[in-house]
Coordinates of C-alpha atoms and ligand atoms in Angstrom, one line a residue:
X1 CA -14.7 126.8 81.2
X2 CA -14.7 129.6 78.6
X3 CA -16.9 132.6 79.1
X4 CA -18.4 134.0 75.9
X5 CA -17.4 137.6 75.5
X6 CA -20.4 139.8 75.9
X7 CA -20.5 142.4 73.2
X8 CA -21.4 145.8 74.4
X9 CA -21.5 147.3 70.9
X10 CA -25.1 148.3 70.1
X11 CA -26.5 146.8 66.9
X12 CA -26.8 148.9 63.8
X13 CA -29.8 151.2 63.7
X14 CA -31.4 149.1 60.9
X15 CA -30.6 145.4 60.5
X16 CA -31.6 145.5 56.8
X17 CA -33.5 147.9 54.4
X18 CA -36.3 145.8 52.8
X19 CA -39.4 147.9 52.7
X20 CA -41.0 151.0 54.1
X21 CA -43.2 149.0 56.5
X22 CA -40.1 148.0 58.5
X23 CA -39.4 151.7 59.2
X24 CA -41.0 154.0 61.7
X25 CA -41.2 157.8 61.6
X26 CA -38.1 158.1 63.8
X27 CA -36.1 155.9 61.5
X28 CA -37.1 158.1 58.5
X29 CA -36.3 161.3 60.3
X30 CA -32.9 159.9 61.2
X31 CA -32.2 158.9 57.6
X32 CA -33.2 162.4 56.4
X33 CA -30.9 164.0 59.0
X34 CA -28.0 161.7 58.0
X35 CA -28.7 162.4 54.3
X36 CA -28.6 166.2 55.1
X37 CA -25.3 165.7 57.0
X38 CA -23.7 163.9 54.1
X39 CA -24.9 166.5 51.7
X40 CA -23.3 169.2 53.8
X41 CA -20.1 167.5 54.8
X42 CA -19.3 165.3 51.7
X43 CA -17.1 162.2 51.7
X44 CA -16.0 160.7 55.0
X45 CA -14.3 157.3 55.6
X46 CA -16.9 156.0 58.1
X47 CA -17.1 152.5 56.4
X48 CA -13.4 151.8 56.1
X49 CA -12.9 148.1 56.5
X50 CA -16.4 147.2 55.3
X51 CA -17.1 145.3 52.1
X52 CA -20.3 145.5 50.2
X53 CA -21.5 143.6 47.2
X54 CA -23.8 145.2 44.6
X55 CA -25.7 142.3 43.1
X56 CA -28.0 143.3 40.3
X57 CA -30.2 141.0 38.1
X58 CA -31.9 143.9 36.3
X59 CA -30.7 147.0 34.3
X60 CA -30.0 150.1 36.3
X61 CA -28.1 153.3 35.9
X62 CA -28.8 155.7 38.8
X63 CA -29.5 153.2 41.5
X64 CA -26.4 151.1 40.8
X65 CA -24.1 154.1 40.3
X66 CA -25.4 156.0 43.3
X67 CA -24.9 153.0 45.6
X68 CA -21.4 152.5 44.3
X69 CA -20.5 156.2 44.7
X70 CA -22.0 156.3 48.2
X71 CA -19.9 153.3 49.2
X72 CA -16.7 154.8 47.7
X73 CA -17.4 158.1 49.4
X74 CA -17.7 156.3 52.7
X75 CA -14.4 154.4 52.2
X76 CA -15.9 151.0 51.8
X77 CA -14.7 148.3 49.5
X78 CA -17.2 147.5 46.7
X79 CA -17.7 144.4 44.6
X80 CA -20.1 144.7 41.7
X81 CA -21.8 141.5 40.4
X82 CA -24.1 141.6 37.4
X83 CA -26.6 138.7 37.6
X84 CA -25.9 137.8 34.0
X85 CA -22.2 137.4 34.9
X86 CA -22.6 135.5 38.1
X87 CA -22.9 131.8 39.0
X88 CA -26.7 132.3 39.1
X89 CA -26.4 131.5 35.3
X90 CA -24.9 128.1 36.3
X91 CA -27.9 127.3 38.6
X92 CA -26.5 128.6 41.9
X93 CA -29.3 129.7 44.2
X94 CA -29.3 133.3 45.6
X95 CA -28.9 131.8 49.0
X96 CA -25.6 130.1 48.0
X97 CA -24.4 133.3 46.4
X98 CA -25.1 135.1 49.7
X99 CA -23.2 132.4 51.7
X100 CA -20.3 132.5 49.2
X101 CA -20.1 136.3 49.6
X102 CA -20.4 136.0 53.4
X103 CA -17.5 133.5 53.5
X104 CA -15.4 136.3 51.9
X105 CA -16.4 138.7 54.7
X106 CA -18.8 140.7 52.6
X107 CA -20.8 142.7 55.2
X108 CA -23.9 143.6 53.0
X109 CA -25.6 142.8 49.8
X110 CA -27.4 145.5 47.8
X111 CA -29.9 143.4 45.7
X112 CA -31.9 144.2 42.7
X113 CA -34.1 141.4 41.4
X114 CA -37.0 141.0 39.0
X115 CA -39.1 138.9 41.6
X116 CA -41.1 140.5 44.3
X117 CA -40.1 139.4 47.8
X118 CA -36.5 138.2 47.0
X119 CA -34.7 140.7 49.3
X120 CA -36.9 139.8 52.3
X121 CA -36.5 136.1 51.6
X122 CA -32.7 136.5 51.5
X123 CA -32.7 138.5 54.7
X124 CA -34.6 135.8 56.5
X125 CA -31.7 133.4 56.0
X126 CA -28.9 135.9 56.1
X127 CA -26.0 134.9 58.4
X128 CA -25.3 137.1 61.5
X129 CA -23.7 140.4 60.4
X130 CA -24.9 140.3 56.8
X131 CA -27.2 143.1 55.9
X132 CA -29.5 143.1 52.9
X133 CA -30.6 146.3 51.1
X134 CA -33.5 146.0 48.7
X135 CA -32.6 148.1 45.6
X136 CA -35.9 147.1 43.8
X137 CA -37.6 143.7 43.9
X138 CA -40.1 143.2 41.0
X139 CA -43.2 145.3 41.3
X140 CA -42.9 145.2 45.1
X141 CA -40.7 147.9 46.7
X142 CA -37.9 150.3 46.1
X143 CA -37.5 151.8 49.6
X144 CA -34.2 153.8 49.0
X145 CA -35.9 155.6 46.1
X146 CA -38.9 156.6 48.2
X147 CA -36.5 157.9 50.9
X148 CA -34.6 159.9 48.3
X149 CA -37.9 161.4 47.0
X150 CA -39.0 162.3 50.6
X151 CA -35.7 164.0 51.1
X152 CA -35.9 165.9 47.8
X153 CA -39.4 167.2 48.7
X154 CA -38.2 168.2 52.2
X155 CA -35.2 170.1 50.7
X156 CA -37.5 171.9 48.2
X157 CA -39.6 173.1 51.2
X158 CA -42.6 170.7 50.5
X159 CA -43.3 169.0 53.9
X160 CA -45.1 165.7 53.4
X161 CA -47.3 166.0 56.5
X162 CA -50.6 167.6 55.6
X163 CA -49.8 167.9 51.8
X164 CA -51.5 166.6 48.7
X165 CA -49.2 164.3 46.7
X166 CA -50.1 163.0 43.3
X167 CA -48.6 160.0 41.5
X168 CA -49.5 159.4 37.8
X169 CA -49.0 156.6 35.3
X170 CA -48.1 153.0 35.6
X171 CA -48.7 152.5 39.3
X172 CA -49.6 148.8 39.0
X173 CA -46.0 147.7 38.0
X174 CA -44.2 150.4 40.0
X175 CA -42.2 149.5 43.1
X176 CA -41.3 153.2 43.4
X177 CA -45.1 154.0 43.6
X178 CA -45.7 151.3 46.2
X179 CA -42.8 152.5 48.4
X180 CA -43.6 156.2 48.0
X181 CA -47.3 155.7 48.9
X182 CA -46.4 153.8 52.0
X183 CA -43.9 156.4 53.0
X184 CA -46.2 159.4 52.4
X185 CA -48.8 157.6 54.5
X186 CA -46.3 157.0 57.3
X187 CA -45.3 160.6 57.3
X188 CA -48.9 161.9 57.4
X189 CA -49.7 163.2 53.9
X190 CA -53.3 164.7 53.9
X191 CA -54.2 163.1 50.5
X192 CA -52.5 160.7 48.1
X193 CA -53.9 161.0 44.6
X194 CA -53.3 158.1 42.2
X195 CA -54.1 158.6 38.5
X196 CA -53.7 156.5 35.4
X197 CA -55.4 154.3 32.9
X198 CA -57.5 151.6 34.6
X199 CA -55.0 148.8 33.5
X200 CA -52.2 150.7 35.3
X201 CA -54.0 151.3 38.6
X202 CA -53.1 149.0 41.5
X203 CA -55.2 145.9 41.8
X204 CA -55.8 146.7 45.5
X205 CA -56.0 150.2 46.9
X206 CA -53.0 150.8 49.2
X207 CA -53.6 151.9 52.8
X208 CA -53.8 155.6 53.5
X209 CA -55.8 158.6 52.4
X210 CA -55.7 157.4 48.8
X211 CA -58.0 158.9 46.1
X212 CA -58.2 157.4 42.6
X213 CA -58.6 159.7 39.6
X214 CA -59.4 158.5 36.1
X215 CA -58.8 161.9 34.4
X216 CA -55.4 163.5 34.8
X217 CA -56.7 167.1 34.8
X218 CA -58.9 166.4 37.8
X219 CA -56.0 165.3 39.9
X220 CA -53.9 168.4 39.3
X221 CA -55.6 171.3 41.2
X222 CA -54.2 171.7 44.8
X223 CA -51.4 169.1 44.3
X224 CA -48.3 170.1 46.2
X225 CA -46.2 167.7 44.1
X226 CA -46.7 165.3 41.2
X227 CA -44.7 162.2 40.6
X228 CA -44.7 160.9 37.0
X229 CA -44.0 157.2 36.2
X230 CA -42.7 155.5 33.2
X231 CA -44.8 152.7 31.5
X232 CA -42.8 149.6 32.8
X233 CA -43.2 147.4 29.7
X234 CA -40.8 144.8 31.0
X235 CA -42.9 144.1 34.0
X236 CA -46.2 143.4 32.3
X237 CA -47.8 141.0 30.0
X238 CA -51.3 140.7 28.5
X239 CA -52.0 144.5 28.6
X240 CA -52.9 146.3 25.4
X241 CA -50.5 149.3 25.5
X242 CA -51.7 152.6 24.1
X243 CA -49.5 154.1 21.5
X244 CA -47.1 156.8 22.6
X245 CA -49.1 159.8 21.4
X246 CA -52.5 158.6 22.7
X247 CA -50.8 158.0 26.1
X248 CA -49.1 161.4 26.0
X249 CA -52.4 163.1 25.2
X250 CA -54.2 161.5 28.1
X251 CA -51.5 161.0 30.7
X252 CA -48.5 163.0 29.7
X253 CA -47.4 166.0 31.9
X254 CA -47.3 169.0 29.5
X255 CA -46.7 172.6 30.4
X256 CA -50.4 173.3 29.9
X257 CA -51.3 170.6 32.4
X258 CA -48.7 171.9 34.9
X259 CA -50.6 175.3 34.8
X260 CA -53.5 173.6 36.5
X261 CA -51.4 173.1 39.6
X262 CA -50.6 175.7 42.2
X263 CA -47.4 177.7 41.5
X264 CA -45.5 176.0 44.3
X265 CA -46.2 172.5 43.0
X266 CA -43.1 170.5 42.1
X267 CA -42.5 167.6 39.6
X268 CA -40.8 164.4 40.5
X269 CA -39.8 161.4 38.4
X270 CA -37.7 158.4 39.6
X271 CA -36.2 157.9 36.1
X272 CA -35.6 156.5 33.6
X273 CA -37.6 159.2 31.7
X274 CA -39.5 158.6 28.5
X275 CA -39.6 162.1 27.2
X276 CA -42.6 162.9 25.1
X277 CA -44.6 160.0 26.6
X278 CA -45.3 160.5 30.3
X279 CA -43.5 163.9 30.5
X280 CA -42.6 166.7 28.2
X281 CA -39.0 167.7 27.9
X282 CA -39.9 171.3 28.8
X283 CA -41.5 170.1 32.1
X284 CA -38.7 167.6 32.9
X285 CA -36.0 170.3 32.4
X286 CA -38.2 173.2 33.7
X287 CA -37.9 175.2 36.9
X288 CA -40.7 173.2 38.6
X289 CA -38.8 170.0 38.1
X290 CA -36.9 168.3 41.0
X291 CA -35.7 165.4 38.8
X292 CA -32.0 166.3 38.9
X293 CA -32.3 166.9 42.6
X294 CA -33.6 163.4 43.1
X295 CA -30.6 162.0 41.3
X296 CA -28.2 164.2 43.3
X297 CA -29.8 163.3 46.6
X298 CA -29.5 159.6 45.7
X299 CA -25.9 159.4 46.6
X300 CA -26.4 161.2 50.0
X301 CA -29.5 159.2 51.0
X302 CA -27.7 155.9 50.0
X303 CA -24.8 157.0 52.2
X304 CA -27.3 157.5 55.0
X305 CA -28.8 154.0 54.4
X306 CA -25.4 152.3 54.3
X307 CA -24.2 153.8 57.6
X308 CA -27.5 152.9 59.2
X309 CA -27.3 149.2 58.3
X310 CA -23.5 148.8 58.7
X311 CA -22.6 150.9 61.8
X312 CA -23.5 150.6 65.5
X313 CA -26.2 153.2 66.2
X314 CA -23.7 155.0 68.5
X315 CA -21.2 155.5 65.7
X316 CA -23.6 157.4 63.4
X317 CA -22.5 161.0 62.9
X318 CA -25.6 162.5 64.6
X319 CA -26.3 163.8 68.0
X320 CA -29.8 162.2 68.2
X321 CA -28.8 158.6 67.2
X322 CA -30.3 156.0 69.4
Ligands
NCD401 C1 -37.1 152.7 38.8 C2 -37.0 151.2 39.1 O1 -36.0 150.6 38.6 O2 -37.8 150.7 39.8 N1 -36.0 153.4 38.6 C3 -35.1 153.7 39.7 O3 -34.6 152.9 40.3 N2 -34.9 155.0 39.9 C4 -38.3 153.1 38.0 C5 -38.4 152.4 36.6 O4 -37.9 151.3 36.4 O5 -39.2 152.9 35.9

């Protein structure tokens, strides 16, 4: 009779990263601590021997590059598959692509896909030991971006608990907005202000202390941070889009509007930016902007996410790991 070996290795801290709802506050604080650790200590070969596929069915610069750099800086092997260049174009299902990658000992898939829910669907049927990281699924969620934004605010001295956070623009089609609002609520923001033209507001109000503003200027006083969003033309149909200058006049963050906020208020934007539309160049590049910090933190937070899904919780470089 053979006795199955009983593994004593504790599971990874997170099995997958699909959405903010799967995280609790402790998870988020651990990710923030890990991110800080990687920012301070730089590259470390914690993921030597691991292989990760980056499978993107949509355009991306910062998300794709920062995941790739994070993997390289952790010593992992990386395969990059563009949806357009994969067997998906020959009718292969995503599930079969995953099983193909698993057969080649790929340990995780970082997925970007135009349809909401795709990452969770893949995770439901993932073989043991295969982690799925959602790098943006349709208008649903983009959890790694929200974690980066929380870390950026934290590093700039803006604590989310008790603060007033404002998000402006095309919220309806924004997975970044959805993930950030969920995370701000989880971390105890006092007020979450959402502002934009009616056609760009969410169809259903997200849970949390959310207040809707239909005039930009009304949302600005007392805001501790403002996140601007691009009009996501590729994710909408049947909406009459305002022209650039009308939109800019009503919903663009100009230096004059920034003056309506308290002096400590900081500006965020997940990118890509449409300068002169939702944000003026002088604001994007000004000293209240955290946009470049968001991009920089992207690599460290993605290192934190990768070790959390790929390593046993006891192997994380933190004293407080469970
Ligand atoms: C966003 C995205 O792709 O969801 N960008 C990003 O990943 N940082 C935002 C957008 O597309 O406007």
